[in-house]
Amino acid sequence: MTRKIDIFDTTLRDGEQSPGASMNTEEKLVIARELLRLNVDVIEAGFPISSPGDFESVRRIAELAGDAATVCALTRAVEKDIDSAADALRYAKRPRIHTGIGVSPSHMRDKLRITEDECVERAVKCVSYAKKFVEDVQFYAEDAGRSDFAFLARVIEAVVAAGATVVNIPDTTGYSLPEDFGARIKYLMDHVKGIENVTVSVHCHNDLGMATALSLAGVRNGATQIECTINGLGERAGNTAMEEVVMAMRMHGAELDAHTDINTREFIKASRLVSSITGMNVQANKAIVGANAFAHSSGIHQDGVLKKRDTYEIIDPADVGAGGSQIILSARSGHAALRHRYEELGYAFTDAEFEPVYEAFLEVADKKKEVYDGDLESIVNERNRADEAIWTLDAVQISCGFPLTPTATLTLIGEDGNRITEVAYGTGPVDAVYKAVDKVVGVGCDLSEFSVKAVTRGIDALGEVTVRVTGGDGEVYIGRGSDGDIIVSSCRAYLNALNRLIADKRERA
C-alpha cells in the first residue's frame, strides 16, 4: 500500500491573493462545498485577521465542513493574529491554525530585520501560543526554498519540539529546481529529530513553471502533504495545481509511493466553478482541465485515438469529469476522423461517395480554424444539391463599393457541360449576381424572399442563404446554398431554386 498524501487546498486563501481573483463569503462557501465533494483533506479557508469578510468566511466554512475536512486559518507569528484565527475556528470540528515566519536570509534581513536566534524564538513562541487554542498546529517556514539547510533544520526541529503537528516547507518564490527542493526535504527528514512524528508539507509556487514538479519532488523525498489550488490559482504565476499533482500521483503512484483520496471526477466541474467565480480563465492547453486537454486535431493523433484511446491519452477523460475525447476537425484532420464524425451524425458513404465529400471538407477547413457539425451537414447538403443541379456555378466575381456600380461576372455550367459567362449590373452585389444568372438561365420568376444566417459560430462561419422564388404559374420554389463567401452562397441558393423550377416544368411537360 502506498503512502496517503494529504491534499491541502488553499484556493480560498492563497488562490484568492491572485490579482483580480477576490471572492466574497457566499462565493467562498460555494467553492468550499465543491472542495468537500472533491474530498480534500484540508481547506485553508482564509486569513481571519486580514478583514471582517475573511473572518466570516473562515467561521462559516468551519461550520460547513463538520467532520468532512480539517479547516485551517492562516496567521502571522503574532498573538492577535492567532487570537483571531482561534475565534474564527471556534465552531470547527477539526480546526487547524497555520502560523509561521520567514526563514531565508532575505526575509530575516530585509523584511523582518531579525537575527537567526530571534527567528527561532519567534517561531517557537507562535507555535506554543497556537497550541493553547487547538491541538493541530501547522508551522510554515516562509521562503524555505532559499534558506540555509542547517538553519532550516534548526527551526523545524524547534517547532516540532514546541508541538507543531504539521511543518510546511514552502518554495515561496518558485525559485528552486526540483532536484534541489527534493534534496532539501530529504535533508530535513534525515536531520530533524522527531520529524517522523509530524506531517511534512510542501507549498510550491509556479514562478519558473515548476510548481508541480517541485511538489512531486517533495513527495518523493518524504513529504506527505501537498498544498495546492484549483487551476493553479495563486499569487504571481500561481500555486501548484491540485489536478496536476493528484493525477500525476495516480499515474505514478508506485514510483512515488503515493496516493490520494481525491474524487478526481469532480476536477472539470471544480475548475469551471473557480474560473467562473474568480473571472480567471483557464488557458486552453492547461493540463488536465484545459479545453484542449483531451482534444485532437492532428490526423495522425485522431486516427490513433479512434483505434485505441490510450495511443495518445494517458488519462481517461471520464476520470477527471471531462466526458470523452474530442476529435477537432480542421485542415489537419484525415479521412478516418471525418468519416467517424459523419457516422456519428448518421451519414454513411461508400469510398467513392466519401472522397468528394472529403475534398469539399478540406476546402472549408482551409478557410476555418475548426469545422463544426453544422458545417459538415452543410457540406453534404451542398454536395447533394450540386449532384441534382441542371445549372451549377463555375465562377463568380463581384465589383462594388462607393461610388462604383455593382457588377457581377458569372460563369455557369449547363447539364451538357458547356460554360456560359455573363456580366450584369445591379443595385447591389446580390442583385447583380441574380441578374447575371437570369441572363444565362432565362427562366422568368420573381424573388419573394431572401435570408442569410451563419451555419455555426464564429466570424469565419459558413453562411447559408435561403431564397423563395415564384414561377410564372404561381408555384413557390425554395433554394438553399452555403459557403464561406456570402455571394457564392447567394448564387448557389438562387440556382438551387431555379433548378427546381426548371425540373418541375420539365416534369409537367
mmCIF file of C-alpha atoms in Angstrom, residues 107-345:
data_model
loop_
_atom_site.group_PDB
_atom_site.id
_atom_site.type_symbol
_atom_site.label_atom_id
_atom_site.label_comp_id
_atom_site.label_asym_id
_atom_site.label_seq_id
_atom_site.Cartn_x
_atom_site.Cartn_y
_atom_site.Cartn_z
ATOM 1 C CA HIS A 107 13.300 37.606 4.792
ATOM 2 C CA MET A 108 15.146 37.805 8.078
ATOM 3 C CA ARG A 109 17.485 40.589 6.978
ATOM 4 C CA ASP A 110 15.306 42.739 4.716
ATOM 5 C CA LYS A 111 11.715 42.149 5.804
ATOM 6 C CA LEU A 112 11.712 41.096 9.461
ATOM 7 C CA ARG A 113 15.096 42.598 10.421
ATOM 8 C CA ILE A 114 15.794 39.908 12.991
ATOM 9 C CA THR A 115 18.664 37.533 13.762
ATOM 10 C CA GLU A 116 18.566 33.765 13.359
ATOM 11 C CA ASP A 117 18.182 33.327 17.136
ATOM 12 C CA GLU A 118 15.273 35.766 17.187
ATOM 13 C CA CYS A 119 13.675 33.899 14.290
ATOM 14 C CA VAL A 120 13.816 30.573 16.134
ATOM 15 C CA GLU A 121 12.486 32.232 19.302
ATOM 16 C CA ARG A 122 9.500 33.765 17.468
ATOM 17 C CA ALA A 123 8.774 30.501 15.649
ATOM 18 C CA VAL A 124 8.617 28.551 18.893
ATOM 19 C CA LYS A 125 6.561 31.251 20.577
ATOM 20 C CA CYS A 126 3.873 31.350 17.874
ATOM 21 C CA VAL A 127 3.504 27.572 17.796
ATOM 22 C CA SER A 128 3.309 27.371 21.585
ATOM 23 C CA TYR A 129 0.699 30.136 21.680
ATOM 24 C CA ALA A 130 -1.432 28.491 18.956
ATOM 25 C CA LYS A 131 -1.322 25.184 20.891
ATOM 26 C CA LYS A 132 -3.307 26.885 23.676
ATOM 27 C CA PHE A 133 -6.297 27.013 21.330
ATOM 28 C CA VAL A 134 -6.050 23.965 19.067
ATOM 29 C CA GLU A 135 -4.210 20.663 19.069
ATOM 30 C CA ASP A 136 -3.462 20.763 15.336
ATOM 31 C CA VAL A 137 -0.899 23.493 14.609
ATOM 32 C CA GLN A 138 0.860 23.887 11.286
ATOM 33 C CA PHE A 139 4.068 25.905 11.073
ATOM 34 C CA TYR A 140 5.187 27.492 7.811
ATOM 35 C CA ALA A 141 8.854 28.334 7.223
ATOM 36 C CA GLU A 142 8.314 31.099 4.680
ATOM 37 C CA ASP A 143 10.813 31.213 1.791
ATOM 38 C CA ALA A 144 12.289 27.892 2.897
ATOM 39 C CA GLY A 145 13.314 27.329 -0.716
ATOM 40 C CA ARG A 146 16.046 29.961 -0.328
ATOM 41 C CA SER A 147 17.008 29.234 3.265
ATOM 42 C CA ASP A 148 20.181 27.683 4.648
ATOM 43 C CA PHE A 149 19.724 23.911 5.046
ATOM 44 C CA ALA A 150 21.179 23.714 8.529
ATOM 45 C CA PHE A 151 19.284 26.754 9.813
ATOM 46 C CA LEU A 152 16.016 25.490 8.336
ATOM 47 C CA ALA A 153 16.534 22.166 10.110
ATOM 48 C CA ARG A 154 17.182 24.044 13.360
ATOM 49 C CA VAL A 155 13.911 25.988 13.051
ATOM 50 C CA ILE A 156 11.856 22.914 12.128
ATOM 51 C CA GLU A 157 13.287 20.858 14.991
ATOM 52 C CA ALA A 158 12.457 23.660 17.423
ATOM 53 C CA VAL A 159 8.806 23.983 16.314
ATOM 54 C CA VAL A 160 8.333 20.194 16.332
ATOM 55 C CA ALA A 161 9.546 20.171 19.924
ATOM 56 C CA ALA A 162 7.124 23.042 20.663
ATOM 57 C CA GLY A 163 4.166 20.966 19.479
ATOM 58 C CA ALA A 164 3.725 21.612 15.756
ATOM 59 C CA THR A 165 1.798 18.742 14.146
ATOM 60 C CA VAL A 166 2.495 19.822 10.552
ATOM 61 C CA VAL A 167 5.596 21.551 9.211
ATOM 62 C CA ASN A 168 5.183 23.394 5.911
ATOM 63 C CA ILE A 169 8.256 23.793 3.707
ATOM 64 C CA PRO A 170 7.318 26.383 1.068
ATOM 65 C CA ASP A 171 9.211 27.368 -2.027
ATOM 66 C CA THR A 172 7.516 30.744 -1.658
ATOM 67 C CA THR A 173 9.098 32.354 -4.698
ATOM 68 C CA GLY A 174 9.152 29.324 -7.019
ATOM 69 C CA TYR A 175 12.940 29.624 -7.063
ATOM 70 C CA SER A 176 14.110 26.042 -6.639
ATOM 71 C CA LEU A 177 14.927 23.332 -9.117
ATOM 72 C CA PRO A 178 13.019 20.090 -8.408
ATOM 73 C CA GLU A 179 16.105 18.046 -7.538
ATOM 74 C CA ASP A 180 17.343 20.761 -5.156
ATOM 75 C CA PHE A 181 13.960 21.078 -3.454
ATOM 76 C CA GLY A 182 13.760 17.310 -3.108
ATOM 77 C CA ALA A 183 17.218 17.303 -1.538
ATOM 78 C CA ARG A 184 16.039 19.952 0.945
ATOM 79 C CA ILE A 185 13.137 17.767 2.066
ATOM 80 C CA LYS A 186 15.404 14.734 2.359
ATOM 81 C CA TYR A 187 17.888 16.738 4.435
ATOM 82 C CA LEU A 188 15.120 17.608 6.876
ATOM 83 C CA MET A 189 13.908 14.007 7.026
ATOM 84 C CA ASP A 190 17.462 12.896 7.837
ATOM 85 C CA HIS A 191 18.476 15.676 10.254
ATOM 86 C CA VAL A 192 15.408 16.830 12.234
ATOM 87 C CA LYS A 193 14.719 14.984 15.450
ATOM 88 C CA GLY A 194 11.057 13.987 15.752
ATOM 89 C CA ILE A 195 10.155 14.781 12.136
ATOM 90 C CA GLU A 196 8.874 11.242 11.694
ATOM 91 C CA ASN A 197 6.063 12.119 14.120
ATOM 92 C CA VAL A 198 4.680 15.065 12.145
ATOM 93 C CA THR A 199 3.273 15.723 8.697
ATOM 94 C CA VAL A 200 5.756 17.287 6.295
ATOM 95 C CA SER A 201 4.006 19.593 3.849
ATOM 96 C CA VAL A 202 5.193 21.305 0.654
ATOM 97 C CA HIS A 203 3.812 24.566 -0.712
ATOM 98 C CA CYS A 204 5.288 25.496 -4.097
ATOM 99 C CA HIS A 205 4.823 28.403 -6.457
ATOM 100 C CA ASN A 206 4.986 28.401 -10.235
ATOM 101 C CA ASP A 207 7.265 31.356 -10.983
ATOM 102 C CA LEU A 208 9.500 29.172 -13.154
ATOM 103 C CA GLY A 209 6.695 26.863 -14.274
ATOM 104 C CA MET A 210 7.836 24.037 -11.973
ATOM 105 C CA ALA A 211 5.349 24.041 -9.082
ATOM 106 C CA THR A 212 4.007 20.576 -9.876
ATOM 107 C CA ALA A 213 7.491 19.135 -10.333
ATOM 108 C CA LEU A 214 8.664 20.742 -7.085
ATOM 109 C CA SER A 215 5.750 19.309 -5.125
ATOM 110 C CA LEU A 216 6.278 15.821 -6.524
ATOM 111 C CA ALA A 217 9.998 16.046 -5.733
ATOM 112 C CA GLY A 218 8.977 16.849 -2.165
ATOM 113 C CA VAL A 219 6.690 13.808 -2.028
ATOM 114 C CA ARG A 220 9.371 11.534 -3.492
ATOM 115 C CA ASN A 221 11.691 12.594 -0.651
ATOM 116 C CA GLY A 222 9.301 12.220 2.263
ATOM 117 C CA ALA A 223 6.594 14.905 2.235
ATOM 118 C CA THR A 224 3.083 13.623 2.991
ATOM 119 C CA GLN A 225 1.027 16.752 2.335
ATOM 120 C CA ILE A 226 0.806 18.944 -0.764
ATOM 121 C CA GLU A 227 -0.591 22.472 -0.628
ATOM 122 C CA CYS A 228 -2.275 23.394 -3.877
ATOM 123 C CA THR A 229 -5.152 25.221 -5.575
ATOM 124 C CA ILE A 230 -7.765 24.539 -8.217
ATOM 125 C CA ASN A 231 -6.435 25.610 -11.644
ATOM 126 C CA GLY A 232 -3.110 26.538 -10.032
ATOM 127 C CA LEU A 233 -4.670 29.832 -8.911
ATOM 128 C CA GLY A 234 -2.420 31.982 -6.747
ATOM 129 C CA GLU A 235 -0.091 34.939 -6.392
ATOM 130 C CA ARG A 236 2.118 35.918 -9.330
ATOM 131 C CA ALA A 237 2.373 32.833 -11.591
ATOM 132 C CA GLY A 238 0.230 30.777 -9.250
ATOM 133 C CA ASN A 239 0.480 27.762 -6.963
ATOM 134 C CA THR A 240 0.792 24.056 -7.536
ATOM 135 C CA ALA A 241 -2.343 22.909 -9.411
ATOM 136 C CA MET A 242 -4.261 20.285 -7.461
ATOM 137 C CA GLU A 243 -5.466 18.492 -10.567
ATOM 138 C CA GLU A 244 -1.905 18.116 -11.857
ATOM 139 C CA VAL A 245 -0.266 16.656 -8.757
ATOM 140 C CA VAL A 246 -3.198 14.368 -7.978
ATOM 141 C CA MET A 247 -3.302 12.897 -11.495
ATOM 142 C CA ALA A 248 0.493 12.622 -11.575
ATOM 143 C CA MET A 249 0.355 10.557 -8.388
ATOM 144 C CA ARG A 250 -2.419 8.441 -9.890
ATOM 145 C CA MET A 251 -0.252 7.779 -12.952
ATOM 146 C CA HIS A 252 2.978 7.211 -10.998
ATOM 147 C CA GLY A 253 1.794 6.052 -7.582
ATOM 148 C CA ALA A 254 4.173 3.126 -7.397
ATOM 149 C CA GLU A 255 7.253 5.164 -8.263
ATOM 150 C CA LEU A 256 6.302 7.935 -5.837
ATOM 151 C CA ASP A 257 4.944 5.557 -3.187
ATOM 152 C CA ALA A 258 1.946 7.872 -3.007
ATOM 153 C CA HIS A 259 -1.809 8.081 -3.430
ATOM 154 C CA THR A 260 -4.604 10.499 -2.504
ATOM 155 C CA ASP A 261 -8.292 10.126 -1.682
ATOM 156 C CA ILE A 262 -9.379 12.871 -4.075
ATOM 157 C CA ASN A 263 -12.558 12.362 -6.106
ATOM 158 C CA THR A 264 -10.939 13.194 -9.427
ATOM 159 C CA ARG A 265 -14.226 13.082 -11.368
ATOM 160 C CA GLU A 266 -15.011 16.497 -9.876
ATOM 161 C CA PHE A 267 -11.955 18.205 -11.411
ATOM 162 C CA ILE A 268 -13.579 19.667 -14.528
ATOM 163 C CA LYS A 269 -16.584 20.875 -12.561
ATOM 164 C CA ALA A 270 -14.359 22.414 -9.879
ATOM 165 C CA SER A 271 -12.140 24.072 -12.475
ATOM 166 C CA ARG A 272 -15.054 25.703 -14.262
ATOM 167 C CA LEU A 273 -16.625 26.787 -10.976
ATOM 168 C CA VAL A 274 -13.461 28.514 -9.750
ATOM 169 C CA SER A 275 -12.894 30.095 -13.149
ATOM 170 C CA SER A 276 -16.469 31.397 -13.242
ATOM 171 C CA ILE A 277 -16.388 32.860 -9.741
ATOM 172 C CA THR A 278 -12.937 34.439 -9.940
ATOM 173 C CA GLY A 279 -13.086 35.514 -13.569
ATOM 174 C CA MET A 280 -9.674 33.894 -14.108
ATOM 175 C CA ASN A 281 -9.930 31.974 -17.368
ATOM 176 C CA VAL A 282 -8.138 28.661 -17.763
ATOM 177 C CA GLN A 283 -5.768 28.527 -20.727
ATOM 178 C CA ALA A 284 -6.910 26.070 -23.394
ATOM 179 C CA ASN A 285 -3.733 23.959 -23.165
ATOM 180 C CA LYS A 286 -3.778 23.752 -19.351
ATOM 181 C CA ALA A 287 -3.005 20.225 -18.164
ATOM 182 C CA ILE A 288 -5.990 18.088 -17.083
ATOM 183 C CA VAL A 289 -8.686 20.796 -17.124
ATOM 184 C CA GLY A 290 -7.887 22.914 -20.202
ATOM 185 C CA ALA A 291 -10.307 22.882 -23.139
ATOM 186 C CA ASN A 292 -7.683 21.145 -25.295
ATOM 187 C CA ALA A 293 -6.507 18.606 -22.696
ATOM 188 C CA PHE A 294 -8.374 15.776 -24.426
ATOM 189 C CA ALA A 295 -8.835 17.341 -27.864
ATOM 190 C CA HIS A 296 -7.134 16.038 -31.001
ATOM 191 C CA SER A 297 -6.844 17.901 -34.302
ATOM 192 C CA SER A 298 -3.901 16.139 -35.951
ATOM 193 C CA GLY A 299 -4.984 13.457 -38.393
ATOM 194 C CA ILE A 300 -2.306 11.052 -37.104
ATOM 195 C CA HIS A 301 -3.437 11.514 -33.498
ATOM 196 C CA GLN A 302 -7.115 11.277 -34.403
ATOM 197 C CA ASP A 303 -6.578 8.006 -36.222
ATOM 198 C CA GLY A 304 -4.717 6.562 -33.234
ATOM 199 C CA VAL A 305 -7.256 7.698 -30.649
ATOM 200 C CA LEU A 306 -10.152 6.352 -32.706
ATOM 201 C CA LYS A 307 -8.452 2.963 -32.888
ATOM 202 C CA LYS A 308 -7.446 2.894 -29.211
ATOM 203 C CA ARG A 309 -7.754 5.859 -26.889
ATOM 204 C CA ASP A 310 -4.534 5.334 -24.922
ATOM 205 C CA THR A 311 -2.363 5.634 -28.037
ATOM 206 C CA TYR A 312 -2.380 9.387 -27.345
ATOM 207 C CA GLU A 313 -4.180 9.790 -24.000
ATOM 208 C CA ILE A 314 -2.602 8.658 -20.744
ATOM 209 C CA ILE A 315 -5.693 9.697 -18.766
ATOM 210 C CA ASP A 316 -9.256 8.599 -19.419
ATOM 211 C CA PRO A 317 -11.191 11.892 -19.780
ATOM 212 C CA ALA A 318 -14.029 10.414 -17.718
ATOM 213 C CA ASP A 319 -11.661 10.062 -14.739
ATOM 214 C CA VAL A 320 -11.496 13.852 -14.401
ATOM 215 C CA GLY A 321 -15.099 14.546 -15.368
ATOM 216 C CA ALA A 322 -14.306 15.564 -18.947
ATOM 217 C CA GLY A 323 -16.742 13.158 -20.607
ATOM 218 C CA GLY A 324 -14.790 11.873 -23.580
ATOM 219 C CA SER A 325 -12.068 12.615 -26.084
ATOM 220 C CA GLN A 326 -12.735 15.381 -28.581
ATOM 221 C CA ILE A 327 -11.934 14.984 -32.242
ATOM 222 C CA ILE A 328 -11.434 18.537 -33.521
ATOM 223 C CA LEU A 329 -11.963 18.677 -37.254
ATOM 224 C CA SER A 330 -9.563 21.008 -39.020
ATOM 225 C CA ALA A 331 -7.389 21.119 -42.108
ATOM 226 C CA ARG A 332 -5.042 18.665 -40.373
ATOM 227 C CA SER A 333 -7.753 16.018 -39.928
ATOM 228 C CA GLY A 334 -7.613 12.874 -42.006
ATOM 229 C CA HIS A 335 -10.157 10.595 -43.649
ATOM 230 C CA ALA A 336 -10.663 8.425 -40.540
ATOM 231 C CA ALA A 337 -11.663 11.314 -38.272
ATOM 232 C CA LEU A 338 -14.027 12.860 -40.793
ATOM 233 C CA ARG A 339 -15.708 9.570 -41.637
ATOM 234 C CA HIS A 340 -16.061 8.793 -37.889
ATOM 235 C CA ARG A 341 -17.766 12.104 -37.220
ATOM 236 C CA TYR A 342 -20.117 11.726 -40.178
ATOM 237 C CA GLU A 343 -21.052 8.255 -38.916
ATOM 238 C CA GLU A 344 -21.863 9.775 -35.507
ATOM 239 C CA LEU A 345 -24.106 12.263 -37.308
#
